[in-house]
Short mmCIF file of C-alpha atoms in Angstrom, two decimals:
data_model
loop_
_atom_site.label_atom_id
_atom_site.label_comp_id
_atom_site.label_asym_id
_atom_site.label_seq_id
_atom_site.Cartn_x
_atom_site.Cartn_y
_atom_site.Cartn_z
CA MET A 1 -27.15 63.11 12.44
CA GLU A 2 -26.31 62.61 8.79
CA ASN A 3 -23.95 59.78 9.73
CA PHE A 4 -26.67 58.18 11.88
CA ALA A 5 -29.10 58.18 8.95
CA SER A 6 -26.42 56.70 6.70
CA LEU A 7 -25.70 54.04 9.33
CA LEU A 8 -29.39 53.06 9.45
CA HIS A 9 -29.27 52.70 5.66
CA GLY A 10 -26.16 50.54 6.13
CA PHE A 11 -28.00 48.27 8.55
CA GLY A 12 -30.70 47.88 5.91
CA VAL A 13 -28.01 46.69 3.49
CA ALA A 14 -26.13 44.43 5.93
CA LEU A 15 -28.98 42.96 7.95
CA THR A 16 -30.15 40.26 5.53
CA THR A 17 -30.21 36.50 5.99
CA TYR A 18 -27.54 36.07 3.31
CA HIS A 19 -25.17 38.62 4.84
CA VAL A 20 -25.62 37.28 8.40
CA ALA A 21 -24.86 33.79 7.06
CA LEU A 22 -21.72 35.20 5.40
CA MET A 23 -20.70 36.71 8.75
CA VAL A 24 -21.00 33.33 10.50
CA VAL A 25 -19.07 31.55 7.72
CA GLY A 26 -16.41 34.28 7.68
CA VAL A 27 -15.96 34.17 11.47
CA LEU A 28 -15.66 30.36 11.45
CA LEU A 29 -13.07 30.48 8.66
CA GLY A 30 -11.25 33.27 10.49
CA ILE A 31 -11.09 31.32 13.76
CA LEU A 32 -9.68 28.37 11.80
CA VAL A 33 -7.07 30.63 10.21
CA GLY A 34 -6.27 32.14 13.61
CA VAL A 35 -5.70 28.83 15.41
CA LEU A 36 -3.62 27.20 12.67
CA PRO A 37 0.10 27.97 12.93
CA GLY A 38 1.63 29.59 9.85
CA LEU A 39 -1.59 31.34 8.89
CA GLY A 40 -2.77 34.75 10.07
CA ALA A 41 -5.35 37.39 9.29
CA PRO A 42 -3.49 38.97 6.31
CA ASN A 43 -2.79 35.59 4.73
CA GLY A 44 -6.28 34.25 5.46
CA VAL A 45 -7.92 37.28 3.87
CA SER A 46 -5.61 37.07 0.84
CA LEU A 47 -6.38 33.36 0.39
CA LEU A 48 -10.10 34.06 0.49
CA LEU A 49 -9.93 37.13 -1.74
CA PRO A 50 -9.84 35.30 -5.12
CA LEU A 51 -13.09 33.53 -4.19
CA THR A 52 -14.84 36.90 -3.84
CA PHE A 53 -14.12 38.16 -7.38
CA THR A 54 -17.55 37.03 -8.62
CA MET A 55 -19.41 38.27 -5.52
CA ASP A 56 -21.12 41.61 -4.98
CA PRO A 57 -18.54 43.96 -3.35
CA VAL A 58 -20.75 44.51 -0.27
CA SER A 59 -21.10 40.76 0.32
CA ALA A 60 -17.42 40.22 -0.39
CA ILE A 61 -16.18 42.83 2.10
CA ILE A 62 -18.59 41.52 4.77
CA LEU A 63 -17.12 38.03 4.32
CA LEU A 64 -13.53 39.32 4.48
CA THR A 65 -14.02 41.57 7.53
CA SER A 66 -15.85 38.78 9.38
CA MET A 67 -12.91 36.49 8.64
CA TYR A 68 -10.61 39.18 10.00
CA TRP A 69 -12.51 39.35 13.31
CA GLY A 70 -12.54 35.55 13.54
CA ALA A 71 -8.77 35.36 12.96
CA LEU A 72 -8.12 37.82 15.78
CA PHE A 73 -10.32 35.77 18.13
CA GLY A 74 -8.63 32.54 17.00
CA GLY A 75 -5.23 33.99 17.82
CA SER A 76 -6.45 34.77 21.34
CA THR A 77 -7.71 31.19 21.80
CA THR A 78 -4.33 29.62 21.03
CA SER A 79 -2.51 32.20 23.15
CA ILE A 80 -4.51 31.29 26.24
CA LEU A 81 -4.91 27.53 25.83
CA PHE A 82 -1.61 26.61 24.15
CA ASN A 83 0.74 29.55 24.84
CA ILE A 84 1.04 29.83 21.05
CA PRO A 85 0.04 33.25 19.63
CA GLY A 86 -1.92 32.59 16.45
CA GLU A 87 -1.44 36.27 15.54
CA PRO A 88 1.54 38.55 16.26
CA SER A 89 -0.87 40.89 18.05
CA SER A 90 -1.82 38.05 20.43
CA VAL A 91 1.68 37.65 21.87
CA ALA A 92 0.95 39.97 24.81
CA THR A 93 -2.14 37.89 25.68
CA THR A 94 0.07 34.86 26.41
CA PHE A 95 1.81 36.67 29.27
CA ASP A 96 -1.17 36.32 31.63
CA GLY A 97 -3.72 34.31 29.62
CA TYR A 98 -1.76 31.06 29.66
CA PRO A 99 -0.87 31.28 33.38
CA MET A 100 -4.58 31.82 34.12
CA ALA A 101 -5.43 28.71 32.08
CA LYS A 102 -2.77 26.65 33.90
CA GLN A 103 -4.31 27.73 37.21
CA GLY A 104 -7.66 26.27 36.11
CA ASN A 105 -9.18 29.61 35.05
CA ALA A 106 -9.15 28.97 31.29
CA ALA A 107 -12.87 29.71 30.93
CA GLU A 108 -12.49 33.04 32.77
CA ALA A 109 -9.43 34.00 30.70
CA LEU A 110 -11.15 33.18 27.39
CA THR A 111 -14.35 34.98 28.34
CA LEU A 112 -12.42 38.05 29.51
CA ALA A 113 -10.43 38.04 26.27
CA PHE A 114 -13.48 37.78 24.01
CA LEU A 115 -15.59 40.33 25.90
CA SER A 116 -12.68 42.80 26.02
CA ALA A 117 -12.04 42.23 22.33
CA GLY A 118 -15.70 42.85 21.55
CA PHE A 119 -15.64 46.09 23.58
CA GLY A 120 -12.49 47.33 21.84
CA ALA A 121 -13.86 46.49 18.41
CA LEU A 122 -17.13 48.29 19.24
CA VAL A 123 -15.25 51.46 20.25
CA GLY A 124 -13.28 51.28 16.99
CA VAL A 125 -16.42 50.95 14.89
CA ILE A 126 -18.11 53.84 16.75
CA LEU A 127 -15.03 55.96 15.96
CA ILE A 128 -15.36 55.05 12.26
CA THR A 129 -19.07 55.90 12.32
CA VAL A 130 -18.48 59.31 13.88
CA LEU A 131 -15.41 60.38 11.91
CA SER A 132 -15.71 58.74 8.48
CA GLY A 133 -18.08 61.30 6.98
CA TRP A 134 -16.00 64.22 8.28
CA VAL A 135 -12.73 62.71 7.04
CA ALA A 136 -14.26 62.01 3.62
CA LYS A 137 -15.56 65.59 3.26
CA PHE A 138 -12.20 66.96 4.33
CA ALA A 139 -10.42 64.72 1.81
CA LEU A 140 -12.56 66.09 -1.05
CA ARG A 141 -10.19 69.09 -0.99
CA PHE A 142 -7.40 66.78 -2.13
CA SER A 143 -5.78 66.79 -5.57
CA SER A 144 -2.60 65.02 -6.75
CA PRO A 145 -0.16 66.93 -4.47
CA GLU A 146 -2.35 66.35 -1.40
CA TYR A 147 -2.74 62.65 -2.20
CA PHE A 148 1.02 62.24 -2.59
CA ALA A 149 1.50 64.09 0.69
CA VAL A 150 -0.87 61.64 2.44
CA TYR A 151 0.96 58.63 0.96
CA PHE A 152 4.30 60.15 1.93
CA LEU A 153 2.99 60.73 5.46
CA ALA A 154 1.90 57.08 5.66
CA PHE A 155 5.32 55.83 4.54
CA ALA A 156 7.13 58.25 6.86
CA SER A 157 4.93 57.18 9.79
CA PHE A 158 6.23 53.63 9.48
CA VAL A 159 9.77 54.98 9.75
CA GLY A 160 9.13 57.34 12.66
CA LEU A 161 6.47 55.41 14.61
CA GLY A 162 6.97 51.83 13.49
CA GLY A 163 8.78 50.67 16.61
CA THR A 164 11.42 48.70 14.67
CA SER A 165 14.78 49.71 13.22
CA PRO A 166 14.27 52.68 10.83
CA PHE A 167 16.95 51.26 8.51
CA LYS A 168 15.15 47.90 8.29
CA THR A 169 11.82 49.66 7.72
CA VAL A 170 13.29 51.71 4.84
CA VAL A 171 14.84 48.58 3.28
CA SER A 172 11.53 46.71 3.54
CA MET A 173 9.65 49.65 2.02
CA GLY A 174 12.21 50.04 -0.76
CA LEU A 175 11.75 46.41 -1.76
CA GLY A 176 7.99 46.98 -1.79
CA PHE A 177 8.39 49.96 -4.13
CA ALA A 178 10.60 47.86 -6.42
CA PHE A 179 8.03 45.05 -6.57
CA ALA A 180 5.24 47.59 -7.22
CA ALA A 181 7.22 49.02 -10.18
CA VAL A 182 7.44 45.66 -11.99
CA GLY A 183 5.40 45.57 -15.21
CA MET A 184 3.91 48.35 -17.31
CA ASP A 185 4.42 51.98 -16.35
CA THR A 186 0.94 53.47 -15.94
CA VAL A 187 2.04 56.92 -17.16
CA SER A 188 4.39 56.23 -20.09
CA GLY A 189 3.29 52.70 -20.99
CA GLY A 190 6.88 51.41 -20.94
CA LEU A 191 7.97 48.11 -19.36
CA ARG A 192 10.03 48.08 -16.17
CA LEU A 193 11.93 45.38 -14.26
CA THR A 194 10.44 42.47 -16.25
CA PHE A 195 13.91 41.00 -17.07
CA GLY A 196 12.53 39.53 -20.28
CA LEU A 197 9.94 37.39 -18.48
CA ASN A 198 6.51 37.57 -20.14
CA GLU A 199 4.90 36.46 -16.87
CA LEU A 200 5.96 39.76 -15.25
CA LEU A 201 4.37 42.00 -17.90
CA SER A 202 1.27 42.44 -15.77
CA GLY A 203 3.32 43.04 -12.63
CA ILE A 204 3.55 41.14 -9.36
CA SER A 205 0.23 40.53 -7.64
CA PHE A 206 0.33 41.68 -4.03
CA LEU A 207 -1.83 38.62 -3.23
CA ILE A 208 0.97 36.30 -4.33
CA ALA A 209 3.41 38.30 -2.21
CA VAL A 210 1.19 38.20 0.88
CA ILE A 211 0.52 34.45 0.56
CA GLY A 212 4.26 33.81 0.37
CA LEU A 213 5.37 36.31 3.01
CA PHE A 214 2.77 35.54 5.66
CA GLY A 215 1.77 31.96 4.83
CA ILE A 216 4.74 29.99 3.53
CA GLY A 217 7.29 32.17 5.35
CA GLU A 218 5.60 31.66 8.73
CA LEU A 219 5.28 27.95 8.04
CA MET A 220 9.03 27.63 7.37
CA LEU A 221 9.72 29.35 10.68
CA THR A 222 7.26 27.08 12.49
CA MET A 223 8.89 23.97 11.04
CA GLU A 224 12.32 25.18 12.12
CA GLU A 225 11.11 25.77 15.68
CA GLY A 226 9.71 22.24 15.84
CA LEU A 227 6.38 23.40 17.19
CA ARG A 228 4.60 21.04 19.58
CA PHE A 229 1.08 21.55 20.86
CA ASP A 230 0.54 20.82 24.53
CA GLY A 231 -2.63 22.66 25.33
CA ILE A 232 -5.11 22.94 28.17
CA ARG A 233 -8.58 21.59 27.64
CA ALA A 234 -11.29 24.16 28.26
CA ARG A 235 -15.04 24.26 28.18
CA VAL A 236 -16.84 27.58 28.46
CA ARG A 237 -20.11 27.13 30.32
CA LEU A 238 -22.90 29.71 30.41
CA ARG A 239 -22.53 30.26 34.15
CA ASP A 240 -18.80 30.97 33.68
CA VAL A 241 -19.61 33.58 31.05
CA VAL A 242 -22.27 35.24 33.23
CA ARG A 243 -19.95 35.30 36.26
CA THR A 244 -17.11 36.81 34.21
CA ILE A 245 -19.44 39.44 32.71
CA GLY A 246 -20.19 40.52 36.27
CA THR A 247 -16.50 41.20 36.88
CA MET A 248 -15.99 43.33 33.74
CA PRO A 249 -16.99 46.72 35.30
CA ARG A 250 -13.99 46.58 37.66
CA TYR A 251 -11.71 46.86 34.61
CA TRP A 252 -13.44 49.94 33.15
CA VAL A 253 -10.29 52.09 33.35
CA ALA A 254 -8.22 49.48 31.50
CA LEU A 255 -10.98 49.06 28.90
CA LEU A 256 -11.21 52.79 28.15
CA ARG A 257 -7.45 53.39 28.21
CA SER A 258 -6.74 50.40 25.98
CA SER A 259 -9.51 51.42 23.55
CA VAL A 260 -7.94 54.88 23.15
CA ILE A 261 -4.48 53.36 22.58
CA GLY A 262 -5.90 50.85 20.09
CA CYS A 263 -7.84 53.44 18.10
CA TRP A 264 -4.82 55.74 17.88
CA MET A 265 -2.49 52.94 16.80
CA GLY A 266 -5.08 51.70 14.28
CA ILE A 267 -5.49 55.07 12.57
CA THR A 268 -1.72 55.63 12.53
CA PRO A 269 0.48 52.85 11.07
CA GLY A 270 1.31 51.43 14.52
CA GLY A 271 -1.07 48.53 14.05
CA PRO A 272 -2.64 45.98 16.45
CA THR A 273 0.65 44.38 17.54
CA ALA A 274 2.18 47.64 18.77
CA ALA A 275 -1.16 48.60 20.36
CA SER A 276 -1.43 45.36 22.36
CA PHE A 277 2.15 45.62 23.70
CA MET A 278 1.78 49.31 24.53
CA SER A 279 -1.52 48.71 26.31
CA TYR A 280 -0.11 45.78 28.31
CA GLY A 281 2.94 47.82 29.32
CA LEU A 282 0.82 50.77 30.49
CA ALA A 283 -1.58 48.48 32.36
CA LYS A 284 1.33 46.88 34.22
CA ARG A 285 2.98 50.22 34.97
CA LEU A 286 -0.21 51.86 36.30
CA SER A 287 -1.63 48.86 38.16
CA ARG A 288 -1.57 48.47 41.93
CA ARG A 289 -0.91 44.76 41.36
CA LYS A 290 2.29 45.05 39.28
CA GLU A 291 3.78 41.92 40.84
CA ALA A 292 0.78 39.82 39.67
CA PHE A 293 1.38 40.57 35.98
CA GLY A 294 2.88 37.59 34.18
CA LYS A 295 1.44 35.22 36.78
CA GLY A 296 -2.21 35.20 35.74
CA GLU A 297 -3.50 38.77 36.26
CA PRO A 298 -6.90 39.22 34.53
CA GLU A 299 -6.12 42.85 33.61
CA GLY A 300 -3.13 41.49 31.68
CA VAL A 301 -5.62 39.78 29.37
CA VAL A 302 -8.15 42.63 29.21
CA ALA A 303 -5.65 45.35 28.22
CA PRO A 304 -3.96 43.78 25.16
CA GLU A 305 -7.16 42.22 23.81
CA THR A 306 -9.07 45.50 23.98
CA ALA A 307 -6.29 47.44 22.25
CA ASP A 308 -5.73 44.71 19.66
CA HIS A 309 -9.33 44.72 18.43
CA ALA A 310 -9.78 48.50 18.72
CA ALA A 311 -6.74 48.91 16.46
CA GLY A 312 -7.96 46.23 14.05
CA SER A 313 -11.34 47.96 13.66
CA SER A 314 -10.14 51.57 13.44
CA ALA A 315 -7.49 50.66 10.83
CA ILE A 316 -10.38 50.47 8.35
CA LEU A 317 -11.06 54.24 8.70
CA PRO A 318 -7.96 55.63 6.91
CA MET A 319 -8.26 52.84 4.33
CA LEU A 320 -11.83 53.83 3.41
CA ALA A 321 -11.61 57.62 3.73
CA LEU A 322 -8.07 58.31 2.49
CA GLY A 323 -6.97 55.16 0.69
CA VAL A 324 -4.18 54.67 3.25
CA PRO A 325 -4.40 51.32 5.10
CA GLY A 326 -3.52 51.33 8.79
CA SER A 327 -2.43 47.66 8.95
CA ALA A 328 -1.24 44.79 6.75
CA THR A 329 -4.73 43.26 6.69
CA ALA A 330 -6.31 46.60 5.79
CA ALA A 331 -3.78 46.83 2.94
CA VAL A 332 -4.90 43.44 1.64
CA MET A 333 -8.55 44.51 1.88
CA MET A 334 -7.74 47.73 0.05
CA GLY A 335 -6.19 45.66 -2.74
CA GLY A 336 -9.45 43.72 -2.90
CA LEU A 337 -11.44 46.94 -3.27
CA MET A 338 -9.25 47.98 -6.18
CA ILE A 339 -9.70 44.56 -7.82
CA TRP A 340 -13.48 44.94 -7.47
CA GLY A 341 -13.26 48.29 -9.29
CA LEU A 342 -13.66 50.47 -6.19
CA ASN A 343 -11.17 53.24 -5.40
CA PRO A 344 -10.78 53.84 -1.64
CA GLY A 345 -10.96 57.52 -0.80
CA PRO A 346 -13.47 60.32 -0.29
CA MET A 347 -15.28 59.71 -3.61
CA LEU A 348 -16.14 56.20 -2.44
CA PHE A 349 -18.53 57.73 0.14
CA ILE A 350 -20.32 59.62 -2.64
CA GLU A 351 -20.26 57.01 -5.41
CA ARG A 352 -20.93 53.90 -3.30
CA PRO A 353 -22.56 54.88 0.02
CA ASP A 354 -24.29 51.48 0.13
CA PHE A 355 -20.89 49.79 0.17
CA VAL A 356 -19.30 52.08 2.78
CA TRP A 357 -22.17 52.16 5.23
CA GLY A 358 -23.08 48.52 4.60
CA LEU A 359 -19.50 47.67 5.60
CA ILE A 360 -19.61 49.88 8.73
CA ALA A 361 -22.98 48.40 9.79
CA SER A 362 -21.68 44.88 9.17
CA MET A 363 -18.76 45.60 11.51
CA TYR A 364 -21.22 46.14 14.38
CA LEU A 365 -23.07 42.93 13.55
CA GLY A 366 -19.96 40.94 12.62
CA ASN A 367 -18.25 41.57 15.96
CA MET A 368 -21.35 40.52 17.91
CA VAL A 369 -21.62 37.38 15.78
CA ALA A 370 -17.89 36.72 16.31
CA VAL A 371 -18.18 36.92 20.11
CA LEU A 372 -21.15 34.52 20.15
CA VAL A 373 -19.65 32.06 17.67
CA VAL A 374 -16.23 31.95 19.30
CA LEU A 375 -17.68 31.32 22.78
CA THR A 376 -19.57 28.27 21.50
CA THR A 377 -16.83 26.78 19.29
CA ILE A 378 -13.75 26.96 21.53
CA PRO A 379 -13.59 23.19 22.24
CA LEU A 380 -13.91 22.39 18.52
CA PHE A 381 -11.11 24.67 17.36
CA ALA A 382 -8.89 23.83 20.35
CA SER A 383 -9.14 20.14 19.37
CA ILE A 384 -7.82 21.01 15.87
CA LEU A 385 -4.52 22.01 17.45
CA ARG A 386 -4.13 18.50 18.85
CA ILE A 387 -3.77 17.15 15.31
CA PRO A 388 -0.05 16.43 14.67
CA PHE A 389 1.73 19.27 12.89
CA ALA A 390 3.02 16.73 10.35
CA ILE A 391 -0.57 16.61 9.07
CA ILE A 392 -1.51 20.27 9.50
CA GLY A 393 1.68 21.63 7.87
CA PRO A 394 1.23 20.04 4.41
CA ILE A 395 -2.46 21.03 4.40
CA ILE A 396 -1.49 24.67 4.97
CA VAL A 397 1.06 24.50 2.13
CA ILE A 398 -1.58 23.08 -0.23
CA VAL A 399 -4.06 25.80 0.75
CA CYS A 400 -1.42 28.52 0.15
CA PHE A 401 -0.51 27.16 -3.30
CA ILE A 402 -4.17 26.78 -4.29
CA GLY A 403 -4.72 30.41 -3.28
CA ALA A 404 -1.69 31.53 -5.30
CA TYR A 405 -2.77 29.59 -8.39
CA THR A 406 -6.34 30.89 -8.15
CA VAL A 407 -5.21 34.51 -8.61
CA ALA A 408 -4.38 34.19 -12.33
CA GLY A 409 -4.21 30.45 -13.07
CA ARG A 410 -0.46 30.53 -13.83
CA SER A 411 2.09 27.98 -12.61
CA PHE A 412 4.70 30.79 -12.56
CA ASP A 413 2.83 32.31 -9.60
CA LEU A 414 3.53 29.16 -7.56
CA TRP A 415 7.28 29.71 -7.93
CA LEU A 416 6.76 33.40 -7.14
CA ALA A 417 4.85 32.52 -3.95
CA LEU A 418 7.66 30.14 -2.98
CA ALA A 419 10.24 32.91 -3.55
CA PHE A 420 8.24 35.32 -1.40
CA GLY A 421 7.91 32.57 1.21
CA LEU A 422 11.70 32.31 1.39
CA ALA A 423 11.88 36.12 1.60
CA GLY A 424 9.31 36.10 4.42
CA TYR A 425 11.34 33.48 6.31
CA LEU A 426 14.50 35.59 5.96
CA PHE A 427 12.61 38.73 7.03
CA LYS A 428 11.47 36.99 10.21
CA LYS A 429 14.90 35.56 10.97
CA LEU A 430 16.61 38.91 10.43
CA ASP A 431 13.82 40.81 12.26
CA TYR A 432 12.79 42.91 9.25
CA PRO A 433 9.16 44.20 9.31
CA ILE A 434 6.90 42.85 6.55
CA ALA A 435 4.03 45.36 6.90
CA PRO A 436 5.96 48.27 5.25
CA LEU A 437 6.72 46.04 2.25
CA VAL A 438 3.03 45.15 1.82
CA LEU A 439 2.02 48.81 2.24
CA ALA A 440 4.56 49.91 -0.40
CA MET A 441 3.36 47.22 -2.83
CA VAL A 442 -0.26 48.34 -2.47
CA LEU A 443 0.36 52.12 -2.48
CA GLY A 444 3.53 52.31 -4.58
CA ASP A 445 1.80 52.79 -7.93
CA LYS A 446 -0.71 55.27 -6.52
CA ALA A 447 2.01 57.32 -4.82
CA GLU A 448 4.13 57.34 -7.98
CA ASP A 449 1.19 58.41 -10.15
CA ALA A 450 0.27 61.20 -7.72
CA PHE A 451 3.88 62.44 -7.63
CA ARG A 452 4.31 62.42 -11.42
CA GLN A 453 0.94 64.13 -11.95
CA SER A 454 2.01 66.79 -9.44
CA MET A 455 5.28 67.27 -11.33
CA ILE A 456 3.35 67.67 -14.60
CA MET A 457 1.05 70.24 -12.97
CA SER A 458 4.01 72.25 -11.61
CA LYS A 459 6.27 71.74 -14.65
CA GLY A 460 8.82 69.89 -12.54
CA SER A 461 8.90 72.20 -9.51
CA LEU A 462 8.82 70.64 -6.03
CA SER A 463 7.36 73.91 -4.71
CA ILE A 464 3.89 72.52 -5.50
CA PHE A 465 4.16 70.51 -2.28
CA TRP A 466 4.24 73.81 -0.35
CA SER A 467 1.68 75.61 -2.53
CA ASN A 468 -1.05 75.66 0.14
CA GLY A 469 -1.37 75.16 3.88
CA LEU A 470 -2.84 71.66 3.72
CA VAL A 471 -0.23 70.03 1.48
CA ALA A 472 2.61 71.95 3.19
CA THR A 473 1.46 70.72 6.62
CA LEU A 474 1.20 67.10 5.45
CA ILE A 475 4.61 67.13 3.74
CA SER A 476 6.29 68.89 6.67
CA LEU A 477 4.80 66.43 9.15
CA GLY A 478 5.93 63.57 6.92
CA LEU A 479 9.49 64.93 6.82
CA VAL A 480 9.54 65.27 10.60
CA LEU A 481 8.38 61.65 11.01
CA ALA A 482 10.81 60.37 8.37
CA PHE A 483 13.77 61.98 10.15
CA TRP A 484 12.39 61.54 13.67
CA PRO A 485 14.77 58.67 14.62
CA LEU A 486 17.72 60.87 13.61
CA LEU A 487 16.27 63.95 15.34
CA SER A 488 15.59 62.05 18.57
CA MET A 489 19.17 60.73 18.53
CA VAL A 490 20.56 64.27 18.10
CA LEU A 491 18.29 65.64 20.86
CA ALA A 492 19.37 62.83 23.20
CA ARG A 493 23.05 63.69 22.62
CA LEU A 494 22.41 67.41 23.17
CA THR A 495 20.61 66.87 26.48
CA ARG A 496 23.01 64.27 27.87
CA PRO A 497 25.88 66.67 28.79
CA LYS A 498 23.47 69.03 30.59
CA THR A 499 22.18 66.17 32.74
CA THR A 500 25.73 65.10 33.59
CA SER A 501 26.82 68.64 34.53
CA ALA A 502 23.69 69.20 36.61
CA THR A 503 24.39 65.99 38.54
CA ALA A 504 27.99 67.01 39.14
#
């Protein structure tokens, strides 16, 4: 009941003409970012972030989250019409979305995708509404050891649940910690890893890193692949939307199952990409029409889109309540909060309830606005993809460099963005995950400060991390996740001989 009253207050903050206009602008910018190759939600949000420095934090976060929703929808549009996933999380949508479009059912595929996405996002926001107050109250019990344990759990989760090579995840995270350590030590005041360069005294901005890694790096990869756009023209008519809405109830099992998967993967560091693939795989495995998947099965569009947006929405919960982002985009948003002078965590709910509940209310409104806007602007944004890449590519580069220069007005940052762009290209080519690096850059300083404060409190004894049930549970769970790939390998070897002997 308390959360409901706070939500009503949030609607009072978010439901103004100015904020609704910001939602529309943010969604339109997000769709543009989503359909353009080489850009994505994390990079789009990071490019827009410098423009929000002079805005009120509530207005700024509404603009950024609306852009996030728009980028996710834009990625779905290109997946269905052009077989080009605008977002990594939209890859699974191409499996059945593009075949549906080729069969002349583009309008049905797009409408199914957007309605499913809206449903998944709504479930994610409801989860945030219900749990955020409880999580924040629970987190008020935290001190330095507990905060370090939470950060350690987040890092360990990427190793144990990330879905990619644990070694590559650790390497990526280690580089993120190294980049986060550049500049002045917040505890001692000494300089670290500046190599005599005055430009590094203030550290490396995570915005510069994200612009290079996601923007320029993706663009280099796109240029190498020689991307050509050969899309299907589509027009979504009102009668097509109404007819497709009538078919939605038959997919209620897929909608609920995919929402649960998405919310779980959003709160944990799995993220939208893992959620969409997992949801698609389960839908195919449990369907009576397995053979239709990959050939234009509507449930193959519903399942990944629902999970994708449920994960994208629910990733905001750990970022707000605990200061631990559940996705790369949430990490960028968390960096924005810190730049605006807001510290994500339980105290944010007490010190700035207007911000927290204004954001949560705007997520309800922003997703509804996104669904309406994207249904009416599909032909416009699809036509953008018919512009030759030789024109689009340089424009994206210019936008990335303008965003990098805007952060601090230094030409050195342009070279830094280019270096991170090369690193992003190599990461993609070598199949190294970028999200752990971004997470480590954003949380590295906070985790280090919490650890060193804990060591000061305990006079150098690690036993402080087992001093009470809460911190001991978090650290133990983190250790299990960190060594889970090794443990699972050992368990597999132990059980293999038994299976062989039983068969014999």
